[in-house]
CSV table of C-alpha atoms in Angstrom, one decimal:
chain,number,residue,atom,x,y,z
A,1,UNK,CA,12.9,11.7,-1.2
A,2,UNK,CA,16.3,13.2,-1.0
A,3,UNK,CA,18.8,10.4,-1.0
A,4,UNK,CA,22.0,11.2,1.2
A,5,UNK,CA,25.0,11.2,-1.0
A,6,UNK,CA,27.4,8.7,0.0
A,7,UNK,CA,31.0,10.0,-0.5
A,8,UNK,CA,33.0,8.5,-3.3
A,9,UNK,CA,36.1,6.6,-2.6
A,10,UNK,CA,34.5,3.1,-2.8
A,11,UNK,CA,37.3,1.7,-4.7
A,12,UNK,CA,38.5,-0.5,-1.8
A,13,UNK,CA,35.2,-2.0,-1.0
A,14,UNK,CA,35.4,-5.9,-0.6
A,15,UNK,CA,32.3,-8.0,-1.1
A,16,UNK,CA,31.8,-11.6,-0.1
A,17,UNK,CA,32.3,-12.7,-3.5
A,18,UNK,CA,35.5,-10.7,-4.0
A,19,UNK,CA,35.3,-7.3,-5.3
A,20,UNK,CA,37.6,-5.1,-7.3
A,21,UNK,CA,40.7,-4.8,-5.4
A,22,UNK,CA,42.3,-5.4,-2.1
A,23,UNK,CA,41.7,-2.6,0.5
A,24,UNK,CA,44.3,-1.0,2.5
A,25,UNK,CA,42.8,-1.5,5.9
A,26,UNK,CA,43.9,0.9,8.5
A,27,UNK,CA,46.0,-0.7,11.3
A,28,UNK,CA,48.8,0.3,13.4
A,29,UNK,CA,51.9,1.5,11.6
A,30,UNK,CA,54.5,-1.5,11.1
A,31,UNK,CA,58.1,-1.1,11.4
A,32,UNK,CA,60.2,-2.7,8.9
A,33,UNK,CA,62.6,-5.6,9.5
A,34,UNK,CA,66.0,-5.4,7.9
A,35,UNK,CA,68.3,-8.0,6.3
A,36,UNK,CA,71.7,-8.4,6.8
A,37,UNK,CA,72.6,-5.7,4.2
A,38,UNK,CA,70.5,-3.0,5.9
A,39,UNK,CA,67.9,-3.2,3.1
A,40,UNK,CA,64.2,-3.7,3.8
A,41,UNK,CA,63.3,-7.3,3.6
A,42,UNK,CA,60.2,-9.4,3.4
A,43,UNK,CA,59.2,-10.2,6.9
A,44,UNK,CA,57.9,-13.6,8.0
A,45,UNK,CA,54.4,-14.3,9.0
A,46,UNK,CA,55.2,-15.3,12.6
A,47,UNK,CA,55.9,-11.6,13.6
A,48,UNK,CA,52.4,-10.4,12.5
A,49,UNK,CA,49.0,-11.2,13.8
A,50,UNK,CA,47.6,-11.7,10.4
A,51,UNK,CA,49.9,-14.5,9.8
A,52,UNK,CA,51.1,-13.2,6.4
A,53,UNK,CA,54.5,-12.2,5.1
A,54,UNK,CA,55.2,-8.6,5.0
A,55,UNK,CA,57.4,-6.5,2.7
A,56,UNK,CA,58.1,-2.7,3.1
A,57,UNK,CA,58.0,-0.7,0.0
A,58,UNK,CA,58.7,3.0,-0.1
A,59,UNK,CA,57.8,5.9,-2.4
A,60,UNK,CA,59.8,9.1,-2.5
A,61,UNK,CA,60.2,11.9,-4.9
A,62,UNK,CA,60.7,10.6,-8.4
A,63,UNK,CA,60.9,6.9,-7.2
A,64,UNK,CA,58.2,4.3,-6.4
A,65,UNK,CA,58.2,0.8,-5.0
A,66,UNK,CA,61.6,0.8,-3.5
A,67,UNK,CA,62.4,-2.4,-1.4
A,68,UNK,CA,60.6,-4.8,-3.6
A,69,UNK,CA,62.9,-6.8,-5.9
A,70,UNK,CA,62.0,-10.5,-5.4
A,71,UNK,CA,58.4,-11.5,-5.8
A,72,UNK,CA,56.5,-14.6,-4.4
A,73,UNK,CA,53.0,-15.6,-4.9
A,74,UNK,CA,50.1,-16.1,-2.5
A,75,UNK,CA,48.7,-13.9,0.1
A,76,UNK,CA,50.9,-11.2,1.5
A,77,UNK,CA,50.9,-7.7,2.6
A,78,UNK,CA,53.0,-4.8,1.5
A,79,UNK,CA,53.6,-2.1,4.1
A,80,UNK,CA,53.5,1.0,1.8
A,81,UNK,CA,55.6,4.0,3.3
A,82,UNK,CA,55.4,7.6,1.9
A,83,UNK,CA,58.9,9.2,2.1
A,84,UNK,CA,58.0,12.1,0.1
A,85,UNK,CA,56.8,15.6,1.2
A,86,UNK,CA,53.1,15.2,-0.1
A,87,UNK,CA,50.2,12.9,-0.1
A,88,UNK,CA,49.9,10.2,-2.8
A,89,UNK,CA,48.1,7.3,-4.0
A,90,UNK,CA,50.0,4.1,-4.4
A,91,UNK,CA,48.7,1.3,-6.8
A,92,UNK,CA,50.0,-2.3,-7.4
A,93,UNK,CA,49.4,-2.8,-11.1
A,94,UNK,CA,50.1,-5.1,-14.1
A,95,UNK,CA,52.4,-2.9,-16.1
A,96,UNK,CA,51.2,-4.5,-19.4
A,97,UNK,CA,47.5,-4.0,-18.9
A,98,UNK,CA,47.2,-1.4,-16.1
A,99,UNK,CA,45.0,-3.6,-14.1
A,100,UNK,CA,44.9,-2.6,-10.5
A,101,UNK,CA,45.5,-5.3,-7.9
A,102,UNK,CA,45.4,-3.1,-4.9
A,103,UNK,CA,45.6,0.6,-3.7
A,104,UNK,CA,46.3,2.8,-0.8
A,105,UNK,CA,44.4,6.2,-1.3
A,106,UNK,CA,45.5,9.3,0.5
A,107,UNK,CA,48.8,8.2,1.9
A,108,UNK,CA,50.2,11.1,3.9
A,109,UNK,CA,53.8,12.0,4.0
A,110,UNK,CA,55.7,10.0,6.5
A,111,UNK,CA,53.1,7.5,7.1
A,112,UNK,CA,52.9,3.6,6.3
A,113,UNK,CA,49.8,1.7,5.6
A,114,UNK,CA,49.5,-2.0,4.7
A,115,UNK,CA,48.1,-3.3,1.4
A,116,UNK,CA,46.9,-7.0,1.4
A,117,UNK,CA,46.9,-8.7,-2.0
A,118,UNK,CA,47.0,-12.2,-3.4
A,119,UNK,CA,49.6,-12.6,-6.2
A,120,UNK,CA,49.9,-15.3,-8.8
A,121,UNK,CA,52.2,-15.8,-11.8
A,122,UNK,CA,52.7,-12.6,-13.6
A,123,UNK,CA,54.4,-9.2,-13.8
A,124,UNK,CA,53.7,-6.4,-11.3
A,125,UNK,CA,54.8,-2.9,-10.4
A,126,UNK,CA,54.0,-0.2,-7.9
A,127,UNK,CA,52.7,3.0,-9.6
A,128,UNK,CA,52.8,6.0,-7.3
A,129,UNK,CA,50.5,9.1,-8.0
A,130,UNK,CA,51.7,12.0,-6.0
A,131,UNK,CA,49.1,14.9,-5.7
A,132,UNK,CA,49.9,17.6,-8.3
A,133,UNK,CA,52.8,15.5,-9.9
A,134,UNK,CA,53.1,13.0,-12.6
A,135,UNK,CA,52.6,9.4,-11.9
A,136,UNK,CA,55.9,7.3,-11.4
A,137,UNK,CA,56.0,3.6,-12.0
A,138,UNK,CA,58.7,1.5,-10.2
A,139,UNK,CA,60.6,-1.6,-11.5
A,140,UNK,CA,58.7,-4.6,-12.7
A,141,UNK,CA,58.8,-7.6,-10.5
A,142,UNK,CA,57.9,-11.0,-12.0
A,143,UNK,CA,56.4,-14.0,-10.2
A,144,UNK,CA,56.8,-17.4,-11.8
A,145,UNK,CA,54.1,-20.1,-11.9
A,146,UNK,CA,50.5,-20.4,-13.0
A,147,UNK,CA,48.6,-19.6,-9.7
A,148,UNK,CA,45.8,-17.2,-10.0
A,149,UNK,CA,46.2,-13.7,-8.6
A,150,UNK,CA,43.4,-12.1,-6.5
A,151,UNK,CA,41.0,-9.8,-8.2
A,152,UNK,CA,42.1,-6.8,-10.3
A,153,UNK,CA,40.5,-4.5,-12.7
A,154,UNK,CA,41.5,-2.3,-15.7
A,155,UNK,CA,40.7,1.2,-14.8
A,156,UNK,CA,37.7,3.1,-16.2
A,157,UNK,CA,38.3,6.5,-17.4
A,158,UNK,CA,35.9,9.5,-17.5
A,159,UNK,CA,35.9,9.2,-21.2
A,160,UNK,CA,34.6,5.6,-21.0
A,161,UNK,CA,31.9,6.6,-18.9
A,162,UNK,CA,30.4,9.5,-21.2
A,163,UNK,CA,28.7,7.4,-23.7
A,164,UNK,CA,26.5,5.2,-21.0
A,165,UNK,CA,25.8,8.4,-19.2
A,166,UNK,CA,24.6,10.3,-22.2
A,167,UNK,CA,22.5,7.3,-23.2
A,168,UNK,CA,21.0,7.0,-19.6
A,169,UNK,CA,20.2,10.7,-19.5
A,170,UNK,CA,18.4,10.2,-22.7
A,171,UNK,CA,16.4,7.4,-21.3
A,172,UNK,CA,15.4,9.6,-18.3
A,173,UNK,CA,14.4,12.2,-20.7
A,174,UNK,CA,12.1,9.5,-22.2
A,175,UNK,CA,10.5,8.8,-18.9
A,176,UNK,CA,9.5,12.3,-18.2
A,177,UNK,CA,6.6,12.1,-20.4
A,178,UNK,CA,5.2,9.0,-18.8
A,179,UNK,CA,5.8,10.7,-15.4
A,180,UNK,CA,4.0,13.7,-16.3
A,181,UNK,CA,1.0,11.6,-17.7
A,182,UNK,CA,0.7,9.6,-14.4
A,183,UNK,CA,1.0,12.7,-12.3
A,184,UNK,CA,-1.7,14.3,-14.5
A,185,UNK,CA,-4.2,11.4,-14.0
A,186,UNK,CA,-3.4,11.7,-10.2
A,187,UNK,CA,-4.2,15.4,-10.3
A,188,UNK,CA,-7.4,15.1,-12.3
A,189,UNK,CA,-8.7,12.5,-9.9
A,190,UNK,CA,-8.0,14.8,-6.9
A,191,UNK,CA,-9.5,17.7,-8.8
A,192,UNK,CA,-12.8,15.6,-9.5
A,193,UNK,CA,-13.0,14.8,-5.8
A,194,UNK,CA,-12.8,11.0,-6.6
A,195,UNK,CA,-10.3,9.9,-3.9
A,196,UNK,CA,-10.6,6.2,-4.6
A,197,UNK,CA,-9.4,6.9,-8.2
A,198,UNK,CA,-6.6,9.1,-6.6
A,199,UNK,CA,-5.4,6.4,-4.4
A,200,UNK,CA,-5.4,4.0,-7.4
A,201,UNK,CA,-3.5,6.7,-9.6
A,202,UNK,CA,-0.9,7.5,-6.8
A,203,UNK,CA,1.2,4.2,-6.8
A,204,UNK,CA,1.7,3.9,-10.7
A,205,UNK,CA,2.7,7.7,-10.8
A,206,UNK,CA,5.2,7.3,-7.8
A,207,UNK,CA,6.7,4.1,-9.2
A,208,UNK,CA,7.7,5.9,-12.5
A,209,UNK,CA,9.7,8.4,-10.4
A,210,UNK,CA,11.2,5.7,-8.2
A,211,UNK,CA,12.6,3.8,-11.4
A,212,UNK,CA,14.6,6.9,-12.3
A,213,UNK,CA,16.9,6.7,-9.2
A,214,UNK,CA,20.5,7.1,-10.7
A,215,UNK,CA,19.5,10.7,-11.9
A,216,UNK,CA,18.3,12.0,-8.5
A,217,UNK,CA,21.5,13.8,-8.0
A,218,UNK,CA,21.1,15.7,-11.2
A,219,UNK,CA,17.4,16.6,-10.2
A,220,UNK,CA,18.9,18.9,-7.5
A,221,UNK,CA,16.1,20.6,-5.4
A,222,UNK,CA,13.4,19.1,-7.6
A,223,UNK,CA,13.8,15.7,-5.8
A,224,UNK,CA,13.0,17.2,-2.6
A,225,UNK,CA,10.1,19.0,-4.1
A,226,UNK,CA,8.8,15.9,-5.9
A,227,UNK,CA,9.6,13.0,-3.5
A,228,UNK,CA,10.8,14.6,-0.2
A,229,UNK,CA,9.7,13.5,3.3
A,230,UNK,CA,9.0,15.1,6.6
A,231,UNK,CA,12.7,14.5,7.7
A,232,UNK,CA,14.1,17.6,9.1
A,233,UNK,CA,10.8,19.4,8.9
A,234,UNK,CA,9.9,20.9,12.5
A,235,UNK,CA,6.1,20.7,11.9
A,236,UNK,CA,6.2,17.1,10.3
A,237,UNK,CA,3.4,16.5,8.0
A,238,UNK,CA,1.8,19.7,8.6
A,239,UNK,CA,4.9,21.8,7.5
A,240,UNK,CA,4.3,23.8,4.2
A,241,UNK,CA,7.6,22.5,2.9
A,242,UNK,CA,6.3,19.0,2.9
A,243,UNK,CA,5.4,18.6,-0.8
A,244,UNK,CA,5.3,16.1,-3.5
A,245,UNK,CA,4.3,12.3,-3.6
A,246,UNK,CA,4.5,11.7,0.0
A,247,UNK,CA,2.5,14.7,1.0
A,248,UNK,CA,-0.3,13.6,-1.2
A,249,UNK,CA,0.1,9.8,0.0
A,250,UNK,CA,-0.2,11.1,3.6
A,251,UNK,CA,-3.5,12.9,2.8
A,252,UNK,CA,-5.0,10.1,0.8
A,253,UNK,CA,-4.5,7.7,3.5
A,254,UNK,CA,-5.2,9.9,6.6
A,255,UNK,CA,-8.7,11.1,5.6
A,256,UNK,CA,-8.0,14.4,4.0
A,257,UNK,CA,-10.5,15.8,1.7
A,258,UNK,CA,-10.1,16.5,-2.1
A,259,UNK,CA,-10.2,20.1,-1.3
A,260,UNK,CA,-7.2,19.7,1.1
A,261,UNK,CA,-5.2,17.7,-1.6
A,262,UNK,CA,-6.0,20.0,-4.6
A,263,UNK,CA,-3.1,22.4,-3.8
A,264,UNK,CA,-0.4,19.7,-3.2
A,265,UNK,CA,-1.5,17.8,-6.3
A,266,UNK,CA,-1.3,21.0,-8.5
A,267,UNK,CA,2.2,21.9,-7.0
A,268,UNK,CA,3.4,18.2,-7.8
A,269,UNK,CA,2.2,18.7,-11.4
A,270,UNK,CA,3.9,21.9,-11.7
A,271,UNK,CA,7.2,20.6,-10.2
A,272,UNK,CA,7.2,17.6,-12.6
A,273,UNK,CA,6.7,19.8,-15.5
A,274,UNK,CA,9.6,22.2,-14.6
A,275,UNK,CA,11.8,19.1,-14.2
A,276,UNK,CA,10.7,17.8,-17.5
A,277,UNK,CA,11.2,21.2,-19.3
A,278,UNK,CA,14.6,21.6,-17.9
A,279,UNK,CA,16.1,18.2,-18.3
A,280,UNK,CA,17.6,18.7,-21.7
A,281,UNK,CA,19.8,21.3,-20.2
A,282,UNK,CA,20.9,19.1,-17.3
A,283,UNK,CA,24.4,17.3,-17.3
A,284,UNK,CA,24.8,14.1,-15.3
A,285,UNK,CA,28.4,13.6,-14.1
A,286,UNK,CA,29.6,10.5,-15.9
A,287,UNK,CA,31.8,9.6,-12.8
A,288,UNK,CA,28.6,9.0,-10.6
A,289,UNK,CA,26.8,6.6,-12.8
A,290,UNK,CA,28.4,3.3,-11.3
A,291,UNK,CA,28.1,4.8,-7.9
A,292,UNK,CA,24.3,5.4,-8.4
A,293,UNK,CA,23.8,2.0,-9.5
A,294,UNK,CA,24.9,0.7,-6.2
A,295,UNK,CA,23.4,3.6,-4.1
A,296,UNK,CA,19.7,2.9,-5.4
A,297,UNK,CA,19.6,-0.2,-3.6
A,298,UNK,CA,21.5,1.0,-0.5
A,299,UNK,CA,18.9,3.7,-0.1
A,300,UNK,CA,16.1,0.9,-0.6
A,301,UNK,CA,17.5,-1.0,2.3
A,302,UNK,CA,18.1,2.2,4.5
A,303,UNK,CA,14.6,3.9,3.7
A,304,UNK,CA,12.1,1.6,2.0
A,305,UNK,CA,12.7,-1.6,3.8
A,306,UNK,CA,12.6,0.2,7.2
A,307,UNK,CA,9.3,1.8,6.4
A,308,UNK,CA,10.7,5.3,7.0
A,309,UNK,CA,9.0,6.4,3.7
A,310,UNK,CA,5.6,5.0,4.3
A,311,UNK,CA,2.9,7.6,4.7
A,312,UNK,CA,0.0,5.4,4.7
A,313,UNK,CA,-0.1,3.5,1.5
A,314,UNK,CA,1.9,0.5,2.5
A,315,UNK,CA,3.7,0.4,-0.7
A,316,UNK,CA,7.3,0.2,0.3
A,317,UNK,CA,7.7,-3.3,-1.2
A,318,UNK,CA,6.4,-1.9,-4.5
A,319,UNK,CA,8.9,0.9,-4.3
A,320,UNK,CA,11.6,-1.6,-3.6
A,321,UNK,CA,10.9,-3.4,-6.7
A,322,UNK,CA,10.7,-0.1,-8.8
A,323,UNK,CA,14.1,0.6,-7.2
A,324,UNK,CA,15.3,-2.6,-8.4
A,325,UNK,CA,14.2,-1.9,-12.1
A,326,UNK,CA,16.1,1.3,-11.6
A,327,UNK,CA,19.3,-0.3,-10.6
A,328,UNK,CA,18.8,-2.8,-13.6
A,329,UNK,CA,18.4,0.1,-16.0
A,330,UNK,CA,21.6,1.9,-14.8
A,331,UNK,CA,23.5,-1.4,-14.8
A,332,UNK,CA,22.4,-2.1,-18.4
A,333,UNK,CA,24.0,1.1,-19.6
A,334,UNK,CA,27.2,0.4,-17.7
A,335,UNK,CA,27.3,-3.3,-18.9
A,336,UNK,CA,29.5,-2.8,-21.9
A,337,UNK,CA,32.3,-1.5,-19.5
A,338,UNK,CA,31.9,-4.5,-17.2
A,339,UNK,CA,34.0,-7.0,-19.1
A,340,UNK,CA,35.7,-10.0,-17.5
A,341,UNK,CA,38.8,-7.9,-17.3
A,342,UNK,CA,37.0,-5.5,-15.0
A,343,UNK,CA,34.2,-7.4,-13.3
A,344,UNK,CA,34.4,-11.2,-13.6
A,345,UNK,CA,31.8,-11.5,-10.8
A,346,UNK,CA,29.1,-9.8,-13.0
A,347,UNK,CA,27.1,-13.1,-13.1
A,348,UNK,CA,27.1,-13.2,-9.3
A,349,UNK,CA,25.6,-9.5,-9.4
A,350,UNK,CA,22.9,-10.6,-11.9
A,351,UNK,CA,22.1,-13.6,-9.9
A,352,UNK,CA,21.8,-11.6,-6.7
A,353,UNK,CA,19.4,-9.1,-8.5
A,354,UNK,CA,17.3,-12.0,-9.7
A,355,UNK,CA,16.9,-13.5,-6.3
A,356,UNK,CA,15.7,-10.2,-5.0
A,357,UNK,CA,13.3,-9.6,-7.7
A,358,UNK,CA,11.7,-13.2,-7.1
A,359,UNK,CA,11.3,-12.5,-3.6
A,360,UNK,CA,9.7,-9.2,-4.1
A,361,UNK,CA,7.5,-10.4,-6.9
A,362,UNK,CA,6.2,-12.9,-4.5
A,363,UNK,CA,4.4,-10.1,-2.5
A,364,UNK,CA,2.4,-8.7,-5.4
A,365,UNK,CA,-1.0,-10.0,-6.7
A,366,UNK,CA,-2.9,-8.2,-9.4
A,367,UNK,CA,-1.2,-5.0,-8.7
A,368,UNK,CA,-1.8,-5.2,-5.0
A,369,UNK,CA,1.4,-5.3,-2.8
A,370,UNK,CA,1.7,-6.8,0.7
A,371,UNK,CA,2.5,-4.1,3.2
A,372,UNK,CA,5.9,-4.1,4.9
A,373,UNK,CA,4.4,-4.5,8.3
A,374,UNK,CA,2.3,-7.5,7.3
A,375,UNK,CA,5.3,-9.7,6.5
A,376,UNK,CA,6.1,-12.7,8.7
A,377,UNK,CA,9.4,-12.6,10.5
A,378,UNK,CA,10.6,-15.4,8.2
A,379,UNK,CA,9.5,-13.2,5.0
A,380,UNK,CA,11.0,-10.0,6.4
A,381,UNK,CA,14.3,-11.8,6.9
A,382,UNK,CA,14.3,-13.2,3.5
A,383,UNK,CA,13.7,-9.7,1.9
A,384,UNK,CA,16.3,-8.1,4.0
A,385,UNK,CA,18.9,-10.8,3.2
A,386,UNK,CA,18.3,-10.7,-0.4
A,387,UNK,CA,18.4,-7.0,-0.6
A,388,UNK,CA,21.6,-6.8,1.4
A,389,UNK,CA,23.2,-9.5,-0.7
A,390,UNK,CA,22.3,-7.4,-3.8
A,391,UNK,CA,23.8,-4.5,-2.2
A,392,UNK,CA,26.8,-6.1,-1.4
A,393,UNK,CA,27.4,-7.5,-4.9
A,394,UNK,CA,26.7,-4.1,-6.4
A,395,UNK,CA,29.5,-2.6,-4.4
A,396,UNK,CA,32.0,-3.9,-6.9
A,397,UNK,CA,30.2,-2.1,-9.8
A,398,UNK,CA,30.6,1.2,-7.9
A,399,UNK,CA,34.4,0.3,-7.3
A,400,UNK,CA,35.0,-0.7,-10.9
A,401,UNK,CA,33.3,2.5,-12.3
A,402,UNK,CA,35.2,4.8,-9.7
A,403,UNK,CA,37.3,6.8,-12.1
A,404,UNK,CA,41.1,6.1,-11.5
A,405,UNK,CA,43.8,8.5,-12.2
A,406,UNK,CA,46.4,6.6,-14.4
A,407,UNK,CA,49.0,9.3,-15.3
């Protein structure tokens, strides 16, 4: 099916386990307090509903981080003001490693937005990245002590993402042969009029495709042709634009004859062959691989675990399990980048995926899967909870792998 593309800009996503960076939450513009000399000063928590100390910092043309000179550890808020004439991104970084502790994206001229962070002992500086201008790094502020700071991540560059993306694209190419073989077996069963064999061949073929989820964006229109649903089609299952796996699924489990299914099966084979033959010329966007690793299971929750893609086979849980395999594959190629300096909570990500896998595997016996609508309420709640937890943990991967501008 066509997966809706979630906009980028997931850098500020926070998970329950602590994600990449603190998020700049949009709240009312705060007015700075001034000390006796007329300079911006750290403001006391009593004046703010969040109960945290606030410090106003300003960026202007050629300057960054004005107003912050004396650092203190702990939870706090910086009210970041853009006094320049253009929009900018403002990051709080470790000037030695470049690790990002927090950021405000798309800060418009004349506006102020809060940035909440937890600071420990160490060195910090604001880096301002105006649109269409070079980055400017403000003065370094040092905080004494050994308390741990909040989460931070060394930025990932486009160059960093090229090798894993090429390797993943090659893996997808290797799956194309298996996909074509499984679709060929499905087509042969339909052509021979053996619909029991066709039903048995449908799911293995479909699951091969479902494991290739991080490449859907590169498949383009082929994804809709191969795995589209009736969504948006005025004639529903009777619409001639309803093609691919789900069109055949509908026919196999709704009493259609082999004669009625020969044309859809033949078209699926042609669409898969066309995708396979053109794949060597395709180019995946390296900046999207981390996002897709998260998005695969997001779409699983939205479409598979709601039954919206079930056209009679009752195989949504099998598809969810294949989507989990697809997530692990994409994550595996990204793993060399997900060091402790970037994603210290990677073990929590793995644990959440393991838990989801154990739950899903409990609904499969000798290749037969429990239908989604046959789950008890308790079973359904467990599936939803485990999938939701995995999606939440994977948000950190998308955030870490979102390419950041550093200069």
